[in-house]
Every structure is written in C-alpha cells, then in structure tokens.
Short mmCIF file of C-alpha atoms in Angstrom, two decimals:
data_model
loop_
_atom_site.label_atom_id
_atom_site.label_comp_id
_atom_site.label_asym_id
_atom_site.label_seq_id
_atom_site.Cartn_x
_atom_site.Cartn_y
_atom_site.Cartn_z
CA MET A 1 53.58 -3.31 -135.27
CA LYS A 2 50.05 -4.73 -136.47
CA GLN A 3 50.05 -6.22 -140.17
CA VAL A 4 46.59 -5.19 -141.56
CA ILE A 5 45.12 -6.47 -144.89
CA VAL A 6 42.62 -4.34 -146.48
CA ILE A 7 40.16 -6.30 -148.91
CA GLY A 8 38.84 -3.90 -151.41
CA GLY A 9 40.19 -0.75 -152.82
CA GLY A 10 37.03 1.45 -152.99
CA ALA A 11 36.06 4.60 -150.91
CA SER A 12 36.00 2.37 -147.72
CA GLY A 13 38.74 0.41 -148.27
CA LEU A 14 41.08 3.28 -149.14
CA MET A 15 40.09 5.21 -146.17
CA ALA A 16 40.57 2.30 -143.83
CA ALA A 17 43.92 1.47 -145.24
CA VAL A 18 45.25 5.22 -144.97
CA THR A 19 43.81 5.35 -141.29
CA ALA A 20 45.28 2.07 -140.12
CA ALA A 21 48.57 3.12 -141.60
CA SER A 22 48.60 6.47 -140.05
CA ASN A 23 47.99 4.69 -136.70
CA GLY A 24 51.10 2.76 -136.95
CA ALA A 25 49.94 -0.38 -138.86
CA LYS A 26 51.92 -2.09 -141.56
CA VAL A 27 49.23 -2.03 -144.32
CA THR A 28 48.43 -4.29 -147.58
CA LEU A 29 45.70 -3.31 -149.76
CA LEU A 30 44.15 -5.92 -152.23
CA GLU A 31 42.21 -4.65 -154.98
CA GLY A 32 40.70 -7.14 -157.54
CA MET A 33 40.64 -4.37 -160.46
CA GLU A 34 43.49 -2.75 -162.29
CA LYS A 35 43.32 0.39 -160.13
CA PRO A 36 41.79 1.00 -156.84
CA GLY A 37 38.88 3.67 -156.39
CA LYS A 38 37.17 2.93 -159.60
CA LYS A 39 33.61 3.43 -158.16
CA ILE A 40 34.72 6.81 -156.62
CA LEU A 41 35.14 8.03 -160.31
CA VAL A 42 31.49 7.62 -161.16
CA THR A 43 30.06 9.09 -158.14
CA GLY A 44 28.24 12.30 -158.34
CA ASN A 45 28.05 12.14 -162.12
CA GLY A 46 31.82 12.09 -162.17
CA ARG A 47 32.09 14.99 -159.66
CA CYS A 48 31.94 12.79 -156.51
CA ASN A 49 29.50 14.25 -154.19
CA LEU A 50 31.79 13.15 -151.09
CA THR A 51 29.33 14.05 -148.43
CA ASN A 52 26.32 16.06 -147.47
CA THR A 53 25.94 18.64 -144.44
CA ASP A 54 22.33 18.16 -144.19
CA GLU A 55 21.84 15.62 -141.43
CA THR A 56 18.21 16.37 -140.47
CA ARG A 57 16.57 13.39 -142.35
CA LYS A 58 16.25 10.52 -139.86
CA ASP A 59 15.93 8.14 -142.85
CA ARG A 60 18.98 9.25 -144.69
CA TYR A 61 20.50 5.77 -143.87
CA ARG A 62 18.39 2.55 -144.11
CA GLY A 63 19.25 -0.76 -142.60
CA SER A 64 18.02 -3.26 -139.79
CA ASN A 65 19.73 -1.38 -137.21
CA PRO A 66 19.67 2.54 -137.34
CA ASP A 67 21.33 3.12 -134.06
CA PHE A 68 24.56 0.94 -135.16
CA ILE A 69 24.81 3.28 -138.14
CA GLU A 70 24.57 6.45 -136.11
CA SER A 71 27.31 4.92 -133.86
CA VAL A 72 29.69 4.42 -136.61
CA ILE A 73 28.83 8.05 -138.25
CA GLY A 74 29.47 9.63 -134.96
CA GLN A 75 33.14 8.56 -134.94
CA PHE A 76 33.85 10.29 -138.32
CA PRO A 77 31.04 12.68 -139.04
CA VAL A 78 30.62 15.15 -141.89
CA ARG A 79 32.67 17.71 -140.29
CA LYS A 80 35.65 15.44 -139.70
CA THR A 81 35.10 14.15 -143.39
CA MET A 82 35.37 17.71 -144.84
CA GLU A 83 38.35 18.64 -142.58
CA TYR A 84 40.15 15.35 -143.55
CA PHE A 85 39.94 15.95 -147.37
CA GLU A 86 40.88 19.70 -146.94
CA GLN A 87 43.96 18.45 -145.02
CA LEU A 88 44.85 16.27 -147.97
CA GLY A 89 44.69 19.44 -150.02
CA LEU A 90 41.37 19.25 -151.56
CA LEU A 91 39.22 22.50 -151.94
CA LEU A 92 35.55 21.91 -151.51
CA GLN A 93 32.34 23.65 -152.59
CA ILE A 94 28.94 23.21 -151.06
CA ARG A 95 25.66 23.34 -153.22
CA ASN A 96 22.69 23.30 -151.06
CA GLY A 97 24.24 20.84 -148.57
CA TYR A 98 25.95 18.67 -151.28
CA VAL A 99 29.78 18.66 -150.81
CA TYR A 100 31.86 18.53 -153.94
CA PRO A 101 35.63 18.88 -154.96
CA TYR A 102 36.07 22.51 -156.04
CA VAL A 103 37.38 21.14 -159.15
CA ASN A 104 34.27 19.12 -159.89
CA GLN A 105 36.48 16.07 -160.76
CA ALA A 106 35.92 12.82 -158.71
CA SER A 107 39.39 11.93 -159.84
CA ALA A 108 40.87 14.35 -157.48
CA VAL A 109 39.40 12.58 -154.62
CA GLN A 110 40.64 9.27 -155.98
CA GLU A 111 44.01 10.50 -156.56
CA LEU A 112 44.66 12.25 -153.37
CA LEU A 113 43.71 9.05 -151.51
CA LEU A 114 46.18 7.11 -153.41
CA LEU A 115 48.95 9.82 -152.78
CA GLU A 116 48.10 9.57 -149.10
CA ALA A 117 48.31 5.91 -148.95
CA ALA A 118 51.71 5.98 -150.96
CA ARG A 119 52.95 8.68 -148.53
CA LEU A 120 52.11 6.16 -145.48
CA HIS A 121 53.88 3.17 -147.15
CA VAL A 122 50.75 1.17 -147.76
CA LYS A 123 51.23 -1.56 -150.27
CA VAL A 124 48.78 -1.47 -153.06
CA LYS A 125 48.34 -4.83 -154.84
CA CYS A 126 46.11 -4.61 -157.91
CA ASN A 127 44.41 -7.40 -159.76
CA GLU A 128 44.48 -9.45 -156.73
CA LYS A 129 41.19 -11.22 -156.20
CA VAL A 130 40.77 -12.72 -152.80
CA LYS A 131 39.62 -16.21 -153.02
CA THR A 132 39.78 -17.54 -149.37
CA LEU A 133 39.90 -16.05 -145.94
CA GLU A 134 41.12 -18.19 -142.93
CA PRO A 135 41.81 -17.46 -139.32
CA THR A 136 45.18 -18.92 -137.97
CA GLU A 137 46.74 -19.19 -134.65
CA ASN A 138 48.49 -15.91 -134.99
CA GLY A 139 46.14 -13.83 -137.23
CA TRP A 140 44.76 -14.54 -140.78
CA LYS A 141 45.73 -16.16 -143.95
CA VAL A 142 44.46 -14.36 -147.15
CA GLN A 143 44.58 -16.44 -150.51
CA THR A 144 44.47 -14.71 -153.73
CA GLU A 145 44.77 -16.37 -157.29
CA THR A 146 48.46 -15.72 -157.08
CA TRP A 147 49.84 -15.45 -153.39
CA CYS A 148 49.05 -16.31 -149.76
CA TYR A 149 49.37 -13.25 -147.49
CA SER A 150 49.62 -13.52 -143.74
CA CYS A 151 48.55 -10.74 -141.25
CA HIS A 152 47.36 -10.02 -137.85
CA ARG A 153 43.95 -8.38 -138.70
CA VAL A 154 41.79 -8.27 -141.93
CA ILE A 155 39.38 -5.25 -142.93
CA LEU A 156 36.50 -6.59 -145.46
CA ALA A 157 35.80 -3.78 -147.69
CA ALA A 158 34.86 -5.72 -150.70
CA GLY A 159 31.68 -3.60 -151.48
CA SER A 160 28.40 -4.91 -152.62
CA CYS A 161 26.77 -6.26 -155.90
CA ALA A 162 25.87 -2.84 -157.46
CA ALA A 163 27.61 -1.45 -160.35
CA PRO A 164 29.67 -4.60 -161.05
CA GLY A 165 31.50 -2.85 -163.63
CA THR A 166 33.52 -1.12 -160.87
CA GLY A 167 34.64 -4.24 -159.33
CA SER A 168 31.71 -5.04 -156.91
CA ASP A 169 30.65 -8.37 -157.45
CA GLY A 170 29.44 -9.42 -154.17
CA SER A 171 32.71 -11.62 -153.26
CA GLY A 172 32.63 -9.98 -149.80
CA TYR A 173 29.40 -11.66 -148.84
CA VAL A 174 30.78 -15.04 -149.86
CA LEU A 175 33.86 -14.50 -147.74
CA ALA A 176 31.72 -13.22 -144.55
CA LYS A 177 29.21 -16.09 -145.09
CA ASN A 178 32.05 -18.70 -145.25
CA LEU A 179 33.19 -17.45 -141.83
CA GLY A 180 29.72 -17.94 -140.41
CA HIS A 181 28.17 -14.49 -140.73
CA ARG A 182 24.62 -13.93 -141.53
CA ILE A 183 23.96 -12.12 -144.83
CA ILE A 184 20.69 -10.22 -145.26
CA ALA A 185 19.81 -10.80 -149.07
CA PRO A 186 21.38 -8.03 -151.06
CA MET A 187 18.91 -6.38 -153.37
CA GLU A 188 19.21 -3.38 -155.66
CA ALA A 189 18.88 0.18 -154.19
CA LEU A 190 19.03 3.70 -155.71
CA VAL A 191 17.69 2.02 -158.97
CA PRO A 192 15.07 2.82 -161.64
CA LEU A 193 11.68 0.91 -161.33
CA LYS A 194 9.66 -0.95 -163.90
CA VAL A 195 5.92 -0.70 -164.08
CA SER A 196 3.25 -2.79 -165.72
CA GLU A 197 1.58 0.07 -167.62
CA ASN A 198 2.59 0.07 -171.34
CA TRP A 199 1.48 3.58 -171.89
CA VAL A 200 4.68 4.89 -170.20
CA ARG A 201 6.64 4.14 -173.32
CA LYS A 202 5.04 7.35 -174.93
CA LEU A 203 6.23 9.49 -172.16
CA SER A 204 9.99 8.29 -172.33
CA GLY A 205 12.32 10.98 -171.95
CA ILE A 206 10.25 13.41 -170.04
CA ARG A 207 11.70 15.04 -167.07
CA MET A 208 9.39 16.79 -164.69
CA PRO A 209 8.88 17.67 -160.94
CA ALA A 210 6.71 15.23 -159.09
CA GLY A 211 5.61 13.78 -155.73
CA ILE A 212 5.76 10.04 -155.55
CA THR A 213 3.67 8.16 -152.72
CA LEU A 214 5.07 4.40 -152.56
CA LYS A 215 2.39 2.24 -151.18
CA ILE A 216 3.05 -1.56 -150.13
CA LEU A 217 0.15 -3.76 -149.78
CA PRO A 218 -0.33 -7.35 -148.81
CA ASP A 219 -0.49 -10.57 -151.05
CA GLY A 220 -0.86 -8.92 -154.36
CA LYS A 221 -4.13 -7.21 -153.48
CA GLN A 222 -4.60 -3.63 -154.59
CA ARG A 223 -7.90 -2.80 -153.10
CA ASP A 224 -9.60 -2.46 -149.70
CA CYS A 225 -6.55 -3.80 -147.88
CA PRO A 226 -4.52 -2.31 -145.21
CA LEU A 227 -1.13 -0.73 -146.14
CA LEU A 228 2.10 -2.39 -144.98
CA GLY A 229 3.98 0.70 -145.76
CA CYS A 230 3.79 4.18 -147.04
CA PHE A 231 6.70 6.42 -148.32
CA HIS A 232 6.69 9.77 -149.84
CA GLU A 233 9.36 11.50 -151.84
CA ASP A 234 9.25 14.98 -153.98
CA GLY A 235 11.77 15.74 -156.76
CA GLU A 236 12.54 15.33 -160.41
CA LEU A 237 11.01 12.26 -162.12
CA GLN A 238 12.26 10.78 -165.34
CA TRP A 239 10.07 8.70 -167.58
CA THR A 240 11.56 5.68 -169.32
CA GLU A 241 10.37 3.22 -171.84
CA TYR A 242 9.87 0.60 -168.88
CA GLY A 243 8.87 2.76 -166.05
CA ILE A 244 10.21 5.62 -163.78
CA SER A 245 13.62 6.79 -162.73
CA GLY A 246 15.36 10.01 -161.34
CA ILE A 247 16.41 10.90 -157.87
CA VAL A 248 12.85 10.91 -156.51
CA VAL A 249 12.36 7.16 -157.61
CA PHE A 250 15.98 6.11 -156.29
CA GLN A 251 15.15 7.17 -152.94
CA LEU A 252 12.19 5.12 -152.70
CA SER A 253 13.29 2.06 -154.80
CA ARG A 254 14.79 0.12 -151.85
CA TYR A 255 11.46 -0.23 -150.38
CA ALA A 256 9.68 -1.26 -153.42
CA VAL A 257 12.27 -3.96 -154.39
CA ARG A 258 12.34 -5.46 -151.02
CA ALA A 259 8.64 -5.46 -150.87
CA LEU A 260 8.29 -7.47 -154.37
CA ALA A 261 10.91 -9.97 -153.07
CA GLU A 262 8.36 -10.56 -150.41
CA LYS A 263 5.52 -10.79 -152.72
CA LYS A 264 3.94 -7.78 -151.77
CA ALA A 265 2.09 -5.39 -154.21
CA VAL A 266 3.72 -2.20 -154.73
CA LEU A 267 1.95 1.10 -156.03
CA ALA A 268 3.47 4.33 -157.17
CA GLU A 269 1.00 7.26 -156.88
CA LEU A 270 2.30 10.18 -158.69
CA ASP A 271 1.50 13.84 -158.20
CA LEU A 272 2.32 15.52 -161.46
CA MET A 273 1.81 18.94 -160.07
CA PRO A 274 2.90 18.84 -156.40
CA GLU A 275 2.76 22.63 -155.95
CA TYR A 276 -0.88 22.92 -156.56
CA GLU A 277 -3.60 21.60 -154.43
CA GLU A 278 -6.50 19.74 -156.41
CA GLU A 279 -9.04 22.48 -155.85
CA GLN A 280 -6.74 25.14 -156.73
CA LEU A 281 -5.68 23.28 -159.98
CA PHE A 282 -9.45 22.58 -160.79
CA ARG A 283 -10.17 26.38 -160.50
CA HIS A 284 -7.04 27.14 -162.81
CA MET A 285 -8.28 24.70 -165.52
CA LYS A 286 -11.81 26.19 -165.23
CA ASN A 287 -10.40 29.42 -166.10
CA ARG A 288 -8.75 28.20 -169.40
CA MET A 289 -11.97 27.12 -171.17
CA ARG A 290 -11.29 29.81 -173.73
CA TYR A 291 -9.51 27.52 -176.11
CA GLU A 292 -11.31 25.16 -178.61
CA ARG A 293 -9.79 21.66 -178.16
CA THR A 294 -9.00 19.90 -174.89
CA GLU A 295 -5.27 19.19 -176.20
CA GLU A 296 -4.91 23.17 -176.15
CA TRP A 297 -6.48 23.25 -172.91
CA LEU A 298 -3.74 21.45 -171.25
CA THR A 299 -0.88 23.16 -173.08
CA GLY A 300 1.61 24.91 -170.68
CA LEU A 301 0.19 22.68 -167.78
CA LEU A 302 1.84 19.35 -168.85
CA PRO A 303 4.61 18.21 -171.10
CA LYS A 304 3.41 17.90 -174.84
CA LYS A 305 3.94 14.28 -174.93
CA MET A 306 1.87 13.73 -171.80
CA ILE A 307 -1.14 15.59 -172.61
CA PRO A 308 -2.80 12.79 -175.01
CA VAL A 309 -1.79 10.21 -172.45
CA ILE A 310 -3.69 11.90 -169.57
CA LEU A 311 -6.71 12.63 -171.85
CA GLU A 312 -6.86 8.99 -172.98
CA LEU A 313 -6.65 7.71 -169.29
CA CYS A 314 -9.49 9.86 -168.56
CA GLY A 315 -11.62 8.55 -171.64
CA LEU A 316 -11.25 12.01 -173.56
CA LYS A 317 -10.25 12.52 -176.98
CA SER A 318 -7.79 15.38 -177.65
CA SER A 319 -9.97 16.77 -180.51
CA LYS A 320 -13.02 17.02 -178.04
CA LYS A 321 -14.09 20.56 -177.76
CA ILE A 322 -13.54 22.19 -174.46
CA SER A 323 -16.91 23.55 -174.41
CA GLU A 324 -18.47 20.12 -174.34
CA LEU A 325 -16.38 19.08 -171.20
CA THR A 326 -18.51 18.57 -168.18
CA GLU A 327 -17.43 19.45 -164.72
CA SER A 328 -17.20 15.86 -163.85
CA GLU A 329 -14.67 15.33 -166.69
CA ILE A 330 -12.66 18.27 -165.69
CA ARG A 331 -12.40 17.09 -162.36
CA SER A 332 -11.32 13.58 -163.68
CA VAL A 333 -8.49 15.13 -165.41
CA VAL A 334 -7.36 17.23 -162.28
CA HIS A 335 -7.46 14.09 -160.37
CA LYS A 336 -5.24 12.18 -162.72
CA CYS A 337 -2.65 14.95 -162.67
CA LYS A 338 -2.66 14.84 -158.98
CA GLN A 339 -2.86 11.05 -158.32
CA LEU A 340 -1.73 8.90 -161.19
CA THR A 341 -1.29 5.33 -160.14
CA LEU A 342 1.52 2.84 -161.51
CA HIS A 343 1.77 -0.63 -160.69
CA VAL A 344 5.49 -1.54 -159.73
CA THR A 345 6.67 -4.87 -161.16
CA GLY A 346 10.46 -4.72 -160.54
CA CYS A 347 13.77 -2.84 -161.11
CA LYS A 348 16.67 -2.42 -163.26
CA SER A 349 19.45 -4.92 -162.71
CA PHE A 350 22.48 -4.40 -160.35
CA GLU A 351 24.31 -2.87 -163.25
CA ALA A 352 21.98 0.19 -163.03
CA ALA A 353 21.80 0.25 -159.15
CA GLN A 354 23.99 2.81 -157.41
CA VAL A 355 24.08 0.67 -154.07
CA CYS A 356 22.69 -2.31 -152.64
CA SER A 357 20.25 -2.73 -149.55
CA GLY A 358 21.20 -5.77 -147.34
CA GLY A 359 24.60 -7.44 -146.63
CA VAL A 360 26.36 -8.50 -143.40
CA ASP A 361 23.99 -8.32 -140.68
CA THR A 362 25.08 -5.54 -138.55
CA ASP A 363 24.14 -7.33 -135.23
CA GLN A 364 27.35 -9.31 -135.88
CA ALA A 365 29.62 -6.33 -135.95
CA ASP A 366 30.64 -4.14 -132.82
CA PRO A 367 29.33 -0.72 -133.36
CA LEU A 368 32.30 0.98 -131.86
CA THR A 369 35.00 -0.76 -133.60
CA LEU A 370 33.16 -2.71 -136.64
CA GLU A 371 35.09 -5.85 -135.56
CA SER A 372 33.15 -9.13 -136.02
CA LYS A 373 31.56 -10.67 -132.90
CA ARG A 374 32.02 -14.06 -134.64
CA THR A 375 35.55 -14.08 -135.84
CA PRO A 376 38.00 -11.43 -133.61
CA GLY A 377 40.35 -9.73 -135.77
CA LEU A 378 38.07 -9.41 -138.77
CA TYR A 379 36.73 -5.79 -139.36
CA PHE A 380 34.10 -4.60 -141.86
CA ALA A 381 33.76 -1.53 -143.63
CA GLY A 382 31.51 0.03 -146.44
CA GLU A 383 28.73 -1.54 -148.71
CA VAL A 384 29.37 -5.00 -147.54
CA LEU A 385 27.37 -4.28 -144.43
CA ASP A 386 23.78 -4.05 -144.30
CA VAL A 387 23.71 -0.02 -144.65
CA ASP A 388 22.54 1.91 -147.62
CA GLY A 389 21.88 5.54 -147.71
CA ILE A 390 19.76 8.12 -149.69
CA CYS A 391 21.17 10.00 -152.89
CA GLY A 392 23.25 13.02 -152.09
CA GLY A 393 26.64 11.84 -150.97
CA TYR A 394 25.42 9.78 -148.04
CA ASN A 395 26.66 6.38 -149.08
CA LEU A 396 30.23 7.99 -149.47
CA GLN A 397 29.99 9.37 -145.96
CA TRP A 398 29.04 5.93 -144.70
CA ALA A 399 32.17 4.80 -146.57
CA TRP A 400 34.38 7.21 -144.89
CA SER A 401 32.94 6.77 -141.60
CA SER A 402 33.15 2.87 -141.58
CA GLY A 403 36.62 2.98 -143.21
CA TYR A 404 37.93 5.23 -140.68
CA THR A 405 36.33 3.35 -137.75
CA ALA A 406 37.57 0.00 -138.99
CA GLY A 407 41.02 1.27 -139.92
CA LEU A 408 41.55 2.84 -136.51
CA HIS A 409 40.68 0.08 -134.41
CA SER A 410 42.30 -2.72 -136.53
CA ALA A 411 45.72 -0.80 -136.00
CA GLN A 412 45.25 -0.65 -132.17
#
C-alpha cells in the first residue's frame, strides 16, 4: 500500500487526498491552518462557484503551456466534476453556465469533502506547517514544526500567495524551489487595478456595464509605438478611489500586472456605452438638445456622479447652455464616453487577489500524471503550478482536475 502525504488542505489538496485514498493509498493530509478548505468558503462570494459548463473560451486558462493545462483538465473534466459532487450528495444548480451548490453555501462543498476524507480514513493533521521536504532512499521525509513524517509519495498542493488569510502564503513555491524546480514569478491575478488619474475618486462606488481594451506598450511610451499586446473584455465595471475593479477588470488584470513588472506601459481604454456605436450615440445626443444645461443633457445616459467628470474632461462646464454646444463639442463628449483612457500603474496586493499567475514551471511536471520530472515521487496540484483561470469557477475546476490527477497517479 502506497503511503501518500498531501501538503495543503485546500480544494486541490482535498481532492488529491480523497482520490489517492479511494485508489488504495494510505493518506495523510497536512494543513497549516486550523481547518482544511478555508479558501473554498470564500469562493463565489460564499456560494462556491465550483465549475463552469461553458468551455468555449480558449483563454479560460492562462499559463506558459496551454496544452499542459488541457491535458490535465481532460482527465477530470467538468462533466466528471459535476457527477463526482452529485455522488457525494451535493445537489447542483446551473446559472448561465455557472455551477453552484443548490443550497448556495460553500460550506456544503467543504463539509462533504471532509466527510468523504473521513470515510476513506484520510488522516487530517491541522496546524501542521511543512518546513522541509526531503527525498530519501525509500520515499520522502516531511518535516513540520512538531513532527517528521515518512511516506512513499508527496503531493504538493500548498496553494499560491493569493488571499493569504486563507492559508496561502507561498510556502509551496519555496519547497519546490529547494528541490530544484523553476518558479515563474508569482504575481497577482483576478485583482483590482490602480490608475494614475486622480479624478477616479469622484466616481468611487459606481457600478456600470463597460467594455475594456487593455493595451500594452513598450518602455513606458504611450504614443506612436507598436502594441505588444491587446486584450478585451465586456462586463460590469466598478469604480474605486484608486482605480477600477469588477469582474471585467479581474479578467484582464494578470496581463496588466505582468506587463507592469516588465516596465511596460499599460493603458485601459473604457467604452462606457458598449451597446451603442459612436455614430448612433452621436445621433441620440443630438436628439436630446431640448434641455437647457449640459448636465441635464446627459441625465439618463450616464451615472449622475460621472456627468460632471466627463464634461470636465471634455473642457465643458456643467452650467453651459446646450444651445451653445458646437457639433465638435458634442462629438468630443460622445468620443469620451466611447473611449475613456486610463493609465494603469499597479494593482491591489495579494490580500485582494483571488489567484496568482506564475508558480512552478509546468515544463517540469508530467502533463499526464503531474509527477515532477526532476524529483520522482513528488506530484503537484492546484495553484502552486503556473496555471490561472478566469472568473466563473474555472480556478476551482483546475483544482479538482489537478487534485484528481495527482491523487490518482500517486496511489498507483
């Protein structure tokens, strides 16, 4: 019987533990927090968006090796994920592809995984922070602050740096690096962005539909230079005191953060009225000239707090009479609504990030088993690898798929 130790009791670690145990291994799970699955509890705003049935987006997973990711997902795809949790007794509901527990409680997912671990006699050791990981002649020696464990195989599922309050402190990267693995610099992903424009403070709290085009330019230049990258998303935008947030921003954030780390310039071009073409919007504004002041002219088109900001950016006073507006000034307002440029300067910290980009280089793991190519008997699962997904349950699907794959093959 194989003795397997799983380091990390998050989503991928729990899945790895129960999968290894169900395939005949004797499993011990080491969790640094007081209870496993803490990060599961905050996913999906506490409802646990555990996967997504929409698999049409080619960029739903990001990382340096897309083929590697698809190989792992294919071994435990969305269909199997849903079937597995239903077999555990979890009723599911689907909303526009987003899959949630029927009870809308993330705790149901955490508790069922812990119940399954107990049923399979997985030993769960909490408050056990792994300090060193060392291969031996017969397997592995895993040293924590209080004990030294021995086993045949190890699954490293210690998470990333994101949301450290849930136990993700980056220690898994250190353990992997000490064993000779290359670590692609972990950086924030699915995170709010900061901008240089001070006037965004006046818009704090506004939520609105928007389209965002993220443009990456070389060497801090912003005019007349070739684009190094261009990415677009549509969705709900949230304005903050420091910049922009919301799912539409989260989906693009990993590209901005990594570009800024390389000293590139990053621009966010906002379309505040994505459902209208510019000429269509111009005709609509021309038909609203019945009002007296420009502030009244934009009422019902933009959020109230945004109207004076847009007018000021166009060099217009809110008190100016509509009858005095020139066609050029009208077009200036229309253009600003359709292409409002922000200069991205950074992002919120790891505390505000949902996941990380970067991690253990996937070139150093077998895409069929997730076993290390450098140190046989060591397997990887979850966020510790250089894989990150977009919002909507994709990161949890990666956790389930990679946990299953590592758990299955470590037991064989």
